Amino acid sequence: MSPMRPTLRDILAKSTRYLTEKNVDSPRLSAELVIAHALGLNRLDLFLDLDKPMSEPELVRIRPILARRGTGEPIAYILGRREFYGLDFHVTPEVLIPRPDTELGVELALKLFDREQAFCFADVGTGSGALCVTLLKMFPHALAMATDISSGALNVATGNLRRHGVDHRCLRTTGDLLQHVKGRSLELIVANLPYIGEKEAKLLSREVVAFEPRRALFGGFEGDELFHPLLRNAQEVLVNGGFVLLEVGTSQAKGLCDRIRDMSPRWTDIAIHKDLAGHERYVQARLRW
Ligand SMILES: C[S@@+](CC[C@H](N)C(=O)[O-])C[C@H]1O[C@@H](n2cnc3c(N)ncnc32)[C@H](O)[C@@H]1O
């Protein structure tokens, strides 16, 4: 008599135990996502078939993916995708996995500009292109420039701009901050630049430090080193009345506002915005000249 085959329910429980022992974040959810991915199903489809006996070829598909997750590799890199503002983004280890906190940048832009308005913006440190693509989708008449210091990241962003059908409205450049932008052409600059301090690296989750690109995480020893050069660039390229929306670390917002005030009286309407968790997450300012 052939031995009883394990059911999907058994494999889910066993995989969850394995990931718990490996100390990965969200072991149950990870197990569900890994198994669904290996079987080519949606996560919710798993629950329709929990008593289904698993075949050996199915188990063979699950094992290597589960082992990757067991090393702490983020689920988004394993699946090659992450949702941001309801849109699907391709992600690779060349780019930061877009975070829900960053969606606040989209919400703020939606308050500053009319949906039908034609304007130009730059997304500095675009990574996967999450902010840039989403803003181009939200503002069908806007034009964008996406910059990143990493050409690998810019390739991923280009793919995402294409898959969402907005690449014809976006120039891409590899380089430091806004070094390739000349003249006063931008109504808005959005930037989720790296802002974690190298001095804080030990406090980060192992899954972040070991797998996400260092250049996407650390802004220098303190973390806030890129803000000042970016604002200097911004002063040269924003139109009169143009805005910056800068994502910051939770303890950086007030200090950054003071620095903007000290920088020039031309910066006005300086404000801090909190994310859904109540953390000070975005600094907004407007340039008048
Ligand atoms: C925190 S990630 C954010 C990625 C994306 N904007 C998002 O919100 O998911 C920061 C990005 O800035 C890029 N970057 C770092 N230093 C830069 C610089 N000096 N100029 C331009 N881009 C930079 C990194 O390569 C990385 O892609």
GROMACS .gro file of N, CA, C and O and ligand atoms in nm, residues 84 94-99 102 123-131 147-150 153 175-177 191-195 215-217 226 247, ligand 1:
model
  167
   84PHE      N    1   0.214   4.845  -0.494
   84PHE     CA    2   0.230   4.979  -0.440
   84PHE      C    3   0.114   5.063  -0.492
   84PHE      O    4   0.092   5.070  -0.613
   94GLU      N    5   1.810   4.465  -0.716
   94GLU     CA    6   1.871   4.594  -0.754
   94GLU      C    7   1.796   4.712  -0.692
   94GLU      O    8   1.846   4.824  -0.692
   95VAL      N    9   1.671   4.686  -0.646
   95VAL     CA   10   1.590   4.800  -0.599
   95VAL      C   11   1.534   4.773  -0.460
   95VAL      O   12   1.512   4.659  -0.419
   96LEU      N   13   1.511   4.884  -0.390
   96LEU     CA   14   1.440   4.874  -0.263
   96LEU      C   15   1.298   4.822  -0.289
   96LEU      O   16   1.237   4.858  -0.389
   97ILE      N   17   1.249   4.739  -0.199
   97ILE     CA   18   1.109   4.695  -0.210
   97ILE      C   19   1.022   4.814  -0.167
   97ILE      O   20   1.040   4.866  -0.056
   98PRO      N   21   0.933   4.861  -0.255
   98PRO     CA   22   0.853   4.980  -0.217
   98PRO      C   23   0.774   4.955  -0.089
   98PRO      O   24   0.720   4.845  -0.069
   99ARG      N   25   0.770   5.056  -0.003
   99ARG     CA   26   0.704   5.045   0.127
   99ARG      C   27   0.571   5.121   0.127
   99ARG      O   28   0.559   5.226   0.061
  102THR      N   29   0.558   5.506   0.174
  102THR     CA   30   0.590   5.594   0.061
  102THR      C   31   0.463   5.634  -0.015
  102THR      O   32   0.462   5.734  -0.086
  123ASP      N   33   1.130   6.236  -1.003
  123ASP     CA   34   1.135   6.139  -0.894
  123ASP      C   35   1.284   6.105  -0.876
  123ASP      O   36   1.343   6.038  -0.961
  124VAL      N   37   1.341   6.156  -0.768
  124VAL     CA   38   1.486   6.142  -0.748
  124VAL      C   39   1.513   6.018  -0.663
  124VAL      O   40   1.460   6.006  -0.552
  125GLY      N   41   1.596   5.928  -0.715
  125GLY     CA   42   1.617   5.800  -0.646
  125GLY      C   43   1.496   5.712  -0.669
  125GLY      O   44   1.433   5.662  -0.577
  126THR      N   45   1.466   5.691  -0.796
  126THR     CA   46   1.336   5.629  -0.833
  126THR      C   47   1.326   5.481  -0.797
  126THR      O   48   1.217   5.428  -0.779
  127GLY      N   49   1.440   5.410  -0.787
  127GLY     CA   50   1.436   5.268  -0.751
  127GLY      C   51   1.352   5.188  -0.849
  127GLY      O   52   1.376   5.191  -0.970
  128SER      N   53   1.249   5.122  -0.800
  128SER     CA   54   1.161   5.044  -0.888
  128SER      C   55   1.072   5.132  -0.975
  128SER      O   56   1.000   5.082  -1.061
  129GLY      N   57   1.074   5.263  -0.947
  129GLY     CA   58   0.986   5.355  -1.021
  129GLY      C   59   0.849   5.367  -0.957
  129GLY      O   60   0.757   5.425  -1.016
  130ALA      N   61   0.835   5.316  -0.835
  130ALA     CA   62   0.702   5.310  -0.772
  130ALA      C   63   0.634   5.448  -0.768
  130ALA      O   64   0.518   5.460  -0.810
  131LEU      N   65   0.706   5.549  -0.720
  131LEU     CA   66   0.645   5.681  -0.708
  131LEU      C   67   0.619   5.741  -0.847
  131LEU      O   68   0.510   5.792  -0.874
  147THR      N   69   1.532   5.969  -1.189
  147THR     CA   70   1.678   5.957  -1.179
  147THR      C   71   1.714   5.856  -1.071
  147THR      O   72   1.641   5.839  -0.973
  148ASP      N   73   1.826   5.791  -1.092
  148ASP     CA   74   1.880   5.704  -0.987
  148ASP      C   75   2.031   5.694  -1.010
  148ASP      O   76   2.078   5.695  -1.123
  149ILE      N   77   2.103   5.681  -0.901
  149ILE     CA   78   2.249   5.666  -0.911
  149ILE      C   79   2.284   5.525  -0.958
  149ILE      O   80   2.395   5.501  -1.005
  150SER      N   81   2.189   5.434  -0.947
  150SER     CA   82   2.213   5.295  -0.985
  150SER      C   83   2.151   5.266  -1.121
  150SER      O   84   2.028   5.280  -1.138
  153ALA      N   85   1.897   4.985  -1.096
  153ALA     CA   86   1.766   5.029  -1.049
  153ALA      C   87   1.689   5.094  -1.163
  153ALA      O   88   1.570   5.068  -1.183
  175GLY      N   89   2.245   5.901  -1.247
  175GLY     CA   90   2.337   6.003  -1.199
  175GLY      C   91   2.304   6.045  -1.058
  175GLY      O   92   2.209   5.996  -0.998
  176ASP      N   93   2.385   6.139  -1.009
  176ASP     CA   94   2.371   6.187  -0.872
  176ASP      C   95   2.257   6.290  -0.864
  176ASP      O   96   2.261   6.391  -0.936
  177LEU      N   97   2.159   6.262  -0.786
  177LEU     CA   98   2.047   6.354  -0.760
  177LEU      C   99   1.992   6.411  -0.891
  177LEU      O  100   1.955   6.336  -0.979
  191ALA      N  101   1.102   6.272  -0.365
  191ALA     CA  102   1.223   6.191  -0.342
  191ALA      C  103   1.206   6.107  -0.218
  191ALA      O  104   1.177   6.158  -0.111
  192ASN      N  105   1.223   5.978  -0.239
  192ASN     CA  106   1.242   5.888  -0.125
  192ASN      C  107   1.385   5.839  -0.136
  192ASN      O  108   1.411   5.729  -0.185
  193LEU      N  109   1.478   5.927  -0.096
  193LEU     CA  110   1.620   5.893  -0.102
  193LEU      C  111   1.655   5.811   0.021
  193LEU      O  112   1.580   5.811   0.120
  194PRO      N  113   1.769   5.742   0.020
  194PRO     CA  114   1.806   5.668   0.141
  194PRO      C  115   1.826   5.765   0.258
  194PRO      O  116   1.888   5.870   0.240
  195TYR      N  117   1.769   5.730   0.373
  195TYR     CA  118   1.783   5.821   0.488
  195TYR      C  119   1.820   5.751   0.618
  195TYR      O  120   1.817   5.809   0.725
  215ARG      N  121   2.294   5.097  -0.117
  215ARG     CA  122   2.279   5.233  -0.171
  215ARG      C  123   2.137   5.285  -0.161
  215ARG      O  124   2.111   5.405  -0.171
  216ALA      N  125   2.042   5.191  -0.147
  216ALA     CA  126   1.902   5.232  -0.136
  216ALA      C  127   1.864   5.257   0.010
  216ALA      O  128   1.761   5.318   0.038
  217LEU      N  129   1.946   5.209   0.102
  217LEU     CA  130   1.910   5.218   0.244
  217LEU      C  131   1.980   5.334   0.314
  217LEU      O  132   1.916   5.412   0.384
  226LEU      N  133   2.193   6.332   0.226
  226LEU     CA  134   2.156   6.366   0.087
  226LEU      C  135   2.054   6.480   0.077
  226LEU      O  136   2.034   6.536  -0.030
  247GLU      N  137   1.058   6.222   0.148
  247GLU     CA  138   1.035   6.122   0.254
  247GLU      C  139   1.155   6.124   0.348
  247GLU      O  140   1.270   6.135   0.305
  290LIG     C1  141   1.509   5.436  -0.045
  290LIG     S1  142   1.531   5.389  -0.215
  290LIG     C2  143   1.375   5.444  -0.278
  290LIG     C3  144   1.334   5.384  -0.407
  290LIG     C4  145   1.195   5.427  -0.454
  290LIG     N1  146   1.189   5.573  -0.473
  290LIG     C5  147   1.089   5.386  -0.355
  290LIG     O1  148   1.032   5.474  -0.288
  290LIG     O2  149   1.060   5.267  -0.343
  290LIG     C6  150   1.644   5.513  -0.263
  290LIG     C7  151   1.691   5.511  -0.409
  290LIG     O3  152   1.780   5.625  -0.425
  290LIG     C8  153   1.890   5.588  -0.504
  290LIG     N2  154   2.000   5.679  -0.471
  290LIG     C9  155   2.087   5.674  -0.367
  290LIG     N3  156   2.172   5.777  -0.370
  290LIG    C10  157   2.138   5.853  -0.477
  290LIG    C11  158   2.189   5.973  -0.534
  290LIG     N4  159   2.291   6.038  -0.479
  290LIG     N5  160   2.131   6.021  -0.647
  290LIG    C12  161   2.026   5.953  -0.705
  290LIG     N6  162   1.974   5.839  -0.656
  290LIG    C13  163   2.029   5.789  -0.543
  290LIG    C14  164   1.915   5.442  -0.468
  290LIG     O4  165   1.987   5.376  -0.570
  290LIG    C15  166   1.772   5.390  -0.450
  290LIG     O5  167   1.721   5.337  -0.569
   0.00000   0.00000   0.00000
